[in-house]
CSV table of C-alpha atoms in Angstrom, one decimal:
chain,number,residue,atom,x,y,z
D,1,UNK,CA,0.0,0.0,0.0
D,2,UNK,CA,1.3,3.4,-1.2
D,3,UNK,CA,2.2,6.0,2.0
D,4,UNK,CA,-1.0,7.9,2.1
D,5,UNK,CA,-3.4,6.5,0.2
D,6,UNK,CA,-6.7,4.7,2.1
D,7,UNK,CA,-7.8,1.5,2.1
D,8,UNK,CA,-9.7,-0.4,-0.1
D,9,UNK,CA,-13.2,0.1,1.6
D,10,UNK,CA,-12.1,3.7,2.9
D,11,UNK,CA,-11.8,4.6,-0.7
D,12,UNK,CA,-14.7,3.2,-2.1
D,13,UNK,CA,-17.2,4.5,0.4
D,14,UNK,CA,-15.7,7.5,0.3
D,15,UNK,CA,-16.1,7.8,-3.7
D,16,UNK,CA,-19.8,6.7,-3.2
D,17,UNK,CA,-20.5,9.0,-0.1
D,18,UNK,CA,-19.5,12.0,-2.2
D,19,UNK,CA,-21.3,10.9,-5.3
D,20,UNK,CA,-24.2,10.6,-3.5
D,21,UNK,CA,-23.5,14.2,-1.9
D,22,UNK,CA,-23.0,15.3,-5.5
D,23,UNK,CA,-26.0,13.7,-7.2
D,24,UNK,CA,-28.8,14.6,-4.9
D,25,UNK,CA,-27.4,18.1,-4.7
D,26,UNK,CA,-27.6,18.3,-8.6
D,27,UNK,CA,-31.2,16.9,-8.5
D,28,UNK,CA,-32.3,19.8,-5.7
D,29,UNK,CA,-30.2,22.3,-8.2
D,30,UNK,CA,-31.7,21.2,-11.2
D,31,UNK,CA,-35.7,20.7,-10.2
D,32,UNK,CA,-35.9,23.7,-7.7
D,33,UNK,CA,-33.6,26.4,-9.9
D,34,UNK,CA,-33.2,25.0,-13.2
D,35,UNK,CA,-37.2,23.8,-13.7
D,36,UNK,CA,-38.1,25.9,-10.4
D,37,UNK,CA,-40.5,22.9,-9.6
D,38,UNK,CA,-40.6,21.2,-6.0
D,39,UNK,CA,-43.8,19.8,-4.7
D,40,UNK,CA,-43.3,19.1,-0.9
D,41,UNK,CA,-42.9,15.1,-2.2
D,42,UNK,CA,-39.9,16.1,-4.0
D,43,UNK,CA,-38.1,18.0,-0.8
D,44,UNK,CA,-36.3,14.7,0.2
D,45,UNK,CA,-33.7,15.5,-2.3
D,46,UNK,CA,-32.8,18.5,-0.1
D,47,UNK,CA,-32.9,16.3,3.1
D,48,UNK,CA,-31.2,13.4,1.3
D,49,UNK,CA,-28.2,15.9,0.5
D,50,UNK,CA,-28.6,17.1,3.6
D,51,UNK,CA,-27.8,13.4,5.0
D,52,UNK,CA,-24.9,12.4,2.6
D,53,UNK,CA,-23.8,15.7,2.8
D,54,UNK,CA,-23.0,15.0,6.8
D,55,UNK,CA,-21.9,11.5,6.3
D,56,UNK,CA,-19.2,13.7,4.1
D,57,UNK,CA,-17.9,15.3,6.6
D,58,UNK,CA,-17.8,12.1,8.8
D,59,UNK,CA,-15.7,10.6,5.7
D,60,UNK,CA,-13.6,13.4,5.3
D,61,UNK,CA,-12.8,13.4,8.7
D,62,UNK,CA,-11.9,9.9,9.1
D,63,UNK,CA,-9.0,11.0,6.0
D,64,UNK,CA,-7.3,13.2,7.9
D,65,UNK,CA,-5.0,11.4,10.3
D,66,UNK,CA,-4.0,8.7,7.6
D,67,UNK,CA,-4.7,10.4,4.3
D,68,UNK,CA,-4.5,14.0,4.2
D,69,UNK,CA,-2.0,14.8,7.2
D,70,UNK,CA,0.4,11.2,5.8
D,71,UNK,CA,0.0,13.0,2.2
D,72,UNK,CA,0.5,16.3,3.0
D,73,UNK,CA,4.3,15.1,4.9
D,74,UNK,CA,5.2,13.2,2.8
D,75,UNK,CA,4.8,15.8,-0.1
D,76,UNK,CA,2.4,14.2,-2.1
D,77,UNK,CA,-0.1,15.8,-4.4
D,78,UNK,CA,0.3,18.9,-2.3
D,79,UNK,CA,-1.7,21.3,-4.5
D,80,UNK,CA,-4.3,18.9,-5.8
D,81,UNK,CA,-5.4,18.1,-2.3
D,82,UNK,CA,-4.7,21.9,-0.9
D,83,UNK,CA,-7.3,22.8,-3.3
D,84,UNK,CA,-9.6,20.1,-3.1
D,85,UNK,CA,-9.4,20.7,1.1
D,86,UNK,CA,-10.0,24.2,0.5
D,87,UNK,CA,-13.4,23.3,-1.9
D,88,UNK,CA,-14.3,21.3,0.9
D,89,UNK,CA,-14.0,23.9,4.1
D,90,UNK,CA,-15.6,26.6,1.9
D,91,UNK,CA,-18.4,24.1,1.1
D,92,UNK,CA,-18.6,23.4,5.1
D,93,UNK,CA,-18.6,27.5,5.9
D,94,UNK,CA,-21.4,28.1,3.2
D,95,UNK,CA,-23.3,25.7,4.5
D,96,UNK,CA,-23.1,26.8,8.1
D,97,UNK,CA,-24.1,30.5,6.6
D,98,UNK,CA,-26.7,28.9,4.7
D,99,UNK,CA,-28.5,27.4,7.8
D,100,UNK,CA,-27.8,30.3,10.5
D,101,UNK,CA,-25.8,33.2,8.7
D,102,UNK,CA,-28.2,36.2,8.3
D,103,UNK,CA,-30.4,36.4,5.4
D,104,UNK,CA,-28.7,39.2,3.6
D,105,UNK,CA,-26.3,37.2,2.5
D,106,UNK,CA,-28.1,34.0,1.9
D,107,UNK,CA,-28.8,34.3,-1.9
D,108,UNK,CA,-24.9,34.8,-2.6
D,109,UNK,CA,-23.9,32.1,-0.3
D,110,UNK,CA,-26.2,29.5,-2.1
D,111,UNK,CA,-24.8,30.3,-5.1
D,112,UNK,CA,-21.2,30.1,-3.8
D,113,UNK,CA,-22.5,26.7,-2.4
D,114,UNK,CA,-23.5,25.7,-6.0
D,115,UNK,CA,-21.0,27.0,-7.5
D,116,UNK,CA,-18.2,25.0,-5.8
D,117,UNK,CA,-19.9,21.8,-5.7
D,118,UNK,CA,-20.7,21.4,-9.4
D,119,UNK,CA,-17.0,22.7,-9.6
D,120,UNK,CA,-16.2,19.1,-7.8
D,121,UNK,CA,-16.9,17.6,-10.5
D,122,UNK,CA,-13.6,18.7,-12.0
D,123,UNK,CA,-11.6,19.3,-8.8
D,124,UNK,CA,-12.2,15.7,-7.1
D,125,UNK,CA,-11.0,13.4,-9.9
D,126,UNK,CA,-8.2,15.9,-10.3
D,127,UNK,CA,-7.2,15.6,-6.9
D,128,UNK,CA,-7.7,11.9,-7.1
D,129,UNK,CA,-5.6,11.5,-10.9
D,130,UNK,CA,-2.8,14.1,-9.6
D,131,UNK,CA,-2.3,11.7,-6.5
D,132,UNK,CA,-1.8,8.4,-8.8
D,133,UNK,CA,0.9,10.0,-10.5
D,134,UNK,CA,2.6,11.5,-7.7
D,135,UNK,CA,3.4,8.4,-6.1
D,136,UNK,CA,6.9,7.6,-6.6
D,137,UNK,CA,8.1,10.5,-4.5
D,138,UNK,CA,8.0,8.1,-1.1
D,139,UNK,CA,11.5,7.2,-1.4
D,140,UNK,CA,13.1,10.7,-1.3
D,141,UNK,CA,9.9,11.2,1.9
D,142,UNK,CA,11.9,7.5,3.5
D,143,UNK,CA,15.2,9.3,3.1
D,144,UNK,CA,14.5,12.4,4.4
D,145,UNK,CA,13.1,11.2,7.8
Protein backbone atom coordinates (compact mmCIF):
# COMPACT_ATOMS: atom_id res chain seq x y z
CA UNK A 1 0.00 0.00 0.00
CA UNK A 2 1.33 3.40 -1.19
CA UNK A 3 2.16 5.98 2.00
CA UNK A 4 -1.03 7.91 2.10
CA UNK A 5 -3.38 6.46 0.16
CA UNK A 6 -6.65 4.71 2.14
CA UNK A 7 -7.79 1.49 2.09
CA UNK A 8 -9.71 -0.40 -0.08
CA UNK A 9 -13.23 0.14 1.60
CA UNK A 10 -12.06 3.73 2.90
CA UNK A 11 -11.83 4.58 -0.65
CA UNK A 12 -14.72 3.24 -2.13
CA UNK A 13 -17.21 4.48 0.36
CA UNK A 14 -15.69 7.52 0.31
CA UNK A 15 -16.13 7.83 -3.70
CA UNK A 16 -19.76 6.75 -3.17
CA UNK A 17 -20.55 9.03 -0.15
CA UNK A 18 -19.48 12.01 -2.23
CA UNK A 19 -21.30 10.87 -5.31
CA UNK A 20 -24.17 10.56 -3.47
CA UNK A 21 -23.54 14.16 -1.92
CA UNK A 22 -23.03 15.32 -5.49
CA UNK A 23 -26.02 13.68 -7.23
CA UNK A 24 -28.79 14.60 -4.91
CA UNK A 25 -27.38 18.09 -4.66
CA UNK A 26 -27.65 18.26 -8.65
CA UNK A 27 -31.16 16.91 -8.47
CA UNK A 28 -32.31 19.78 -5.70
CA UNK A 29 -30.17 22.34 -8.23
CA UNK A 30 -31.69 21.21 -11.16
CA UNK A 31 -35.69 20.68 -10.20
CA UNK A 32 -35.85 23.72 -7.70
CA UNK A 33 -33.64 26.35 -9.87
CA UNK A 34 -33.23 24.98 -13.19
CA UNK A 35 -37.23 23.83 -13.66
CA UNK A 36 -38.10 25.88 -10.39
CA UNK A 37 -40.54 22.91 -9.57
CA UNK A 38 -40.62 21.19 -6.05
CA UNK A 39 -43.76 19.84 -4.71
CA UNK A 40 -43.34 19.07 -0.94
CA UNK A 41 -42.89 15.13 -2.23
CA UNK A 42 -39.94 16.12 -3.99
CA UNK A 43 -38.07 17.99 -0.82
CA UNK A 44 -36.27 14.69 0.20
CA UNK A 45 -33.66 15.53 -2.30
CA UNK A 46 -32.76 18.45 -0.06
CA UNK A 47 -32.93 16.31 3.11
CA UNK A 48 -31.18 13.42 1.34
CA UNK A 49 -28.20 15.88 0.47
CA UNK A 50 -28.62 17.10 3.64
CA UNK A 51 -27.81 13.41 5.00
CA UNK A 52 -24.85 12.42 2.64
CA UNK A 53 -23.77 15.71 2.85
CA UNK A 54 -23.03 15.03 6.84
CA UNK A 55 -21.91 11.53 6.27
CA UNK A 56 -19.17 13.68 4.06
CA UNK A 57 -17.95 15.34 6.63
CA UNK A 58 -17.82 12.09 8.78
CA UNK A 59 -15.70 10.64 5.71
CA UNK A 60 -13.58 13.36 5.26
CA UNK A 61 -12.84 13.43 8.70
CA UNK A 62 -11.86 9.87 9.05
CA UNK A 63 -9.01 10.98 6.04
CA UNK A 64 -7.31 13.19 7.90
CA UNK A 65 -5.00 11.40 10.29
CA UNK A 66 -4.00 8.70 7.63
CA UNK A 67 -4.66 10.37 4.30
CA UNK A 68 -4.48 14.05 4.17
CA UNK A 69 -2.02 14.83 7.16
CA UNK A 70 0.40 11.25 5.76
CA UNK A 71 0.02 13.01 2.21
CA UNK A 72 0.51 16.30 2.97
CA UNK A 73 4.31 15.10 4.91
CA UNK A 74 5.24 13.22 2.76
CA UNK A 75 4.84 15.76 -0.13
CA UNK A 76 2.41 14.22 -2.08
CA UNK A 77 -0.09 15.77 -4.36
CA UNK A 78 0.34 18.86 -2.31
CA UNK A 79 -1.69 21.26 -4.49
CA UNK A 80 -4.27 18.86 -5.83
CA UNK A 81 -5.40 18.09 -2.26
CA UNK A 82 -4.67 21.87 -0.91
CA UNK A 83 -7.35 22.83 -3.33
CA UNK A 84 -9.56 20.07 -3.12
CA UNK A 85 -9.42 20.68 1.05
CA UNK A 86 -9.95 24.20 0.55
CA UNK A 87 -13.40 23.33 -1.90
CA UNK A 88 -14.33 21.33 0.91
CA UNK A 89 -13.97 23.93 4.07
CA UNK A 90 -15.60 26.60 1.86
CA UNK A 91 -18.38 24.14 1.12
CA UNK A 92 -18.57 23.44 5.11
CA UNK A 93 -18.57 27.48 5.89
CA UNK A 94 -21.38 28.13 3.17
CA UNK A 95 -23.30 25.66 4.46
CA UNK A 96 -23.09 26.76 8.09
CA UNK A 97 -24.10 30.46 6.64
CA UNK A 98 -26.70 28.86 4.74
CA UNK A 99 -28.51 27.40 7.75
CA UNK A 100 -27.79 30.29 10.45
CA UNK A 101 -25.82 33.22 8.66
CA UNK A 102 -28.17 36.20 8.26
CA UNK A 103 -30.42 36.42 5.42
CA UNK A 104 -28.67 39.23 3.56
CA UNK A 105 -26.35 37.16 2.55
CA UNK A 106 -28.08 33.97 1.95
CA UNK A 107 -28.82 34.33 -1.87
CA UNK A 108 -24.92 34.84 -2.62
CA UNK A 109 -23.90 32.05 -0.34
CA UNK A 110 -26.25 29.50 -2.15
CA UNK A 111 -24.85 30.35 -5.13
CA UNK A 112 -21.19 30.11 -3.83
CA UNK A 113 -22.46 26.72 -2.43
CA UNK A 114 -23.48 25.66 -5.98
CA UNK A 115 -21.05 26.98 -7.49
CA UNK A 116 -18.22 24.97 -5.78
CA UNK A 117 -19.95 21.82 -5.71
CA UNK A 118 -20.67 21.38 -9.38
CA UNK A 119 -17.05 22.70 -9.64
CA UNK A 120 -16.21 19.07 -7.80
CA UNK A 121 -16.86 17.65 -10.52
CA UNK A 122 -13.57 18.65 -12.04
CA UNK A 123 -11.59 19.26 -8.75
CA UNK A 124 -12.16 15.75 -7.13
CA UNK A 125 -11.03 13.35 -9.93
CA UNK A 126 -8.25 15.89 -10.27
CA UNK A 127 -7.22 15.64 -6.94
CA UNK A 128 -7.65 11.92 -7.09
CA UNK A 129 -5.59 11.46 -10.89
CA UNK A 130 -2.78 14.08 -9.58
CA UNK A 131 -2.35 11.73 -6.50
CA UNK A 132 -1.81 8.43 -8.77
CA UNK A 133 0.95 9.99 -10.45
CA UNK A 134 2.64 11.54 -7.65
CA UNK A 135 3.39 8.37 -6.10
CA UNK A 136 6.93 7.62 -6.58
CA UNK A 137 8.09 10.46 -4.45
CA UNK A 138 8.03 8.12 -1.15
CA UNK A 139 11.52 7.17 -1.43
CA UNK A 140 13.14 10.65 -1.30
CA UNK A 141 9.93 11.20 1.89
CA UNK A 142 11.86 7.48 3.53
CA UNK A 143 15.25 9.27 3.09
CA UNK A 144 14.52 12.35 4.45
CA UNK A 145 13.14 11.23 7.84
Amino acid sequence: MRLGRMASWQRKSSYFVFSATLATGLVWFVLGDVFEYMPPQLKIWWIAHGLTGLLSIIWIGAAMPQHIVVAWRSHRNRWGGSIATLFIAILLISTALLFYGPELVRENVRWIHIGLGISLLIVFPWHIIRGRKSGGRLKSFIKSN
